Short mmCIF file of C-alpha atoms in Angstrom, two decimals:
data_model
loop_
_atom_site.label_atom_id
_atom_site.label_comp_id
_atom_site.label_asym_id
_atom_site.label_seq_id
_atom_site.Cartn_x
_atom_site.Cartn_y
_atom_site.Cartn_z
CA PRO D 1131 43.23 -278.30 24.22
CA PRO D 1132 43.30 -275.51 21.49
CA ALA D 1133 45.65 -272.54 21.38
CA PRO D 1134 44.72 -269.39 21.68
CA CYS D 1135 45.01 -267.53 19.15
CA CYS D 1136 44.35 -270.57 16.54
CA HIS D 1137 41.59 -273.32 17.04
CA GLU D 1138 43.79 -275.83 14.86
CA CYS D 1139 46.94 -275.10 17.10
CA CYS D 1140 48.20 -276.11 20.66
CA PRO D 1141 51.06 -275.60 22.44
CA LEU D 1142 54.35 -277.27 21.84
CA PRO D 1143 56.04 -278.69 24.77
CA LEU D 1144 59.35 -277.52 25.27
CA ASN D 1145 62.08 -279.27 27.80
CA ASN D 1146 65.00 -276.36 28.60
CA GLY D 1147 67.87 -279.28 28.63
CA ASN D 1148 67.46 -280.52 32.36
CA GLU D 1149 64.96 -282.57 32.26
CA SER D 1150 65.93 -285.55 34.12
CA PRO D 1151 66.86 -289.03 31.97
CA GLY D 1152 63.77 -290.40 30.20
CA ARG D 1153 60.92 -287.67 31.68
CA SER D 1154 61.78 -285.33 28.16
CA LEU D 1155 58.16 -283.87 26.83
CA VAL D 1156 57.98 -285.26 23.13
CA VAL D 1157 55.14 -284.92 20.87
CA ASP D 1158 54.12 -288.00 19.13
CA PHE D 1159 52.73 -287.62 15.37
CA GLU D 1160 51.52 -289.00 12.09
CA SER D 1161 50.80 -288.28 8.62
CA PRO D 1162 50.02 -290.57 5.37
CA LEU D 1163 53.85 -291.28 5.47
CA PHE D 1164 55.30 -291.04 8.32
CA VAL D 1165 54.53 -292.15 12.07
CA GLY D 1166 57.30 -290.52 15.08
CA THR D 1167 57.90 -288.64 17.79
CA LEU D 1168 59.60 -284.64 18.20
CA LEU D 1169 61.68 -283.77 20.53
CA MET D 1170 62.69 -280.07 21.43
CA ARG D 1171 65.02 -278.56 23.55
CA ILE D 1172 65.54 -274.08 24.13
CA ARG D 1173 67.93 -273.42 26.06
CA GLY D 1174 66.69 -270.70 29.03
CA SER D 1175 63.07 -272.50 28.11
CA VAL D 1176 60.97 -272.11 31.26
CA GLY D 1177 57.36 -273.81 32.48
CA GLY D 1178 57.82 -276.71 30.66
CA THR D 1179 59.90 -279.19 32.95
CA PRO D 1180 59.82 -279.38 36.41
CA HIS D 1181 63.43 -278.31 36.90
CA PRO D 1182 64.50 -274.78 36.84
CA TYR D 1183 66.49 -273.68 33.98
CA ASP D 1184 71.00 -274.33 34.54
CA ASP D 1185 73.40 -273.63 32.53
CA THR D 1186 76.22 -275.51 34.22
CA ARG D 1187 74.46 -278.97 33.82
CA GLY D 1188 72.69 -280.94 32.01
CA TYR D 1189 71.91 -280.70 27.13
CA PHE D 1190 73.65 -277.52 26.94
CA ALA D 1191 76.58 -277.47 29.67
CA GLY D 1192 79.20 -275.87 28.13
CA ALA D 1193 78.05 -275.71 24.38
CA ASN D 1194 76.79 -272.82 21.97
CA ARG D 1195 73.90 -274.94 21.23
CA ARG D 1196 70.72 -272.72 21.37
CA TYR D 1197 68.24 -275.27 20.45
CA GLN D 1198 67.83 -279.06 19.22
CA ALA D 1199 65.06 -280.58 17.54
CA VAL D 1200 65.17 -284.29 17.56
CA VAL D 1201 62.35 -286.26 15.21
CA ARG D 1202 62.27 -290.22 15.49
CA GLY D 1203 59.94 -292.54 13.70
CA VAL D 1204 59.48 -294.72 10.86
CA PHE D 1205 58.50 -294.29 7.19
CA LYS D 1206 54.78 -295.94 6.82
CA ARG D 1207 56.34 -296.94 3.60
CA GLY D 1208 59.64 -298.12 1.50
CA GLY D 1209 60.90 -296.46 -1.53
CA ILE D 1210 60.07 -292.65 -0.16
CA PRO D 1211 62.92 -290.81 -2.56
CA MET D 1212 64.37 -288.47 0.32
CA THR D 1213 63.63 -285.18 -1.79
CA GLU D 1214 59.91 -286.07 -0.65
CA CYS D 1215 60.24 -285.46 2.47
CA VAL D 1216 61.93 -281.98 2.79
#
């Protein structure tokens, strides 16, 4: 469903680093050049995963990280210079 602030927007599913293995929330996306998946983790976030945030375990335990963003996917065609991707 659209976000209340914008009819073209949608909420981004957030993980807090304490999600069970294989149970992370992700966003699948596709553009004219790329198809992939985005995973976002934000330290201390609540409501995105069933496990409450616990600073002593999970992805953020013992680290000074605040967030993690992972994009995984493939280019739809070869020969695309990296300068066109950023």
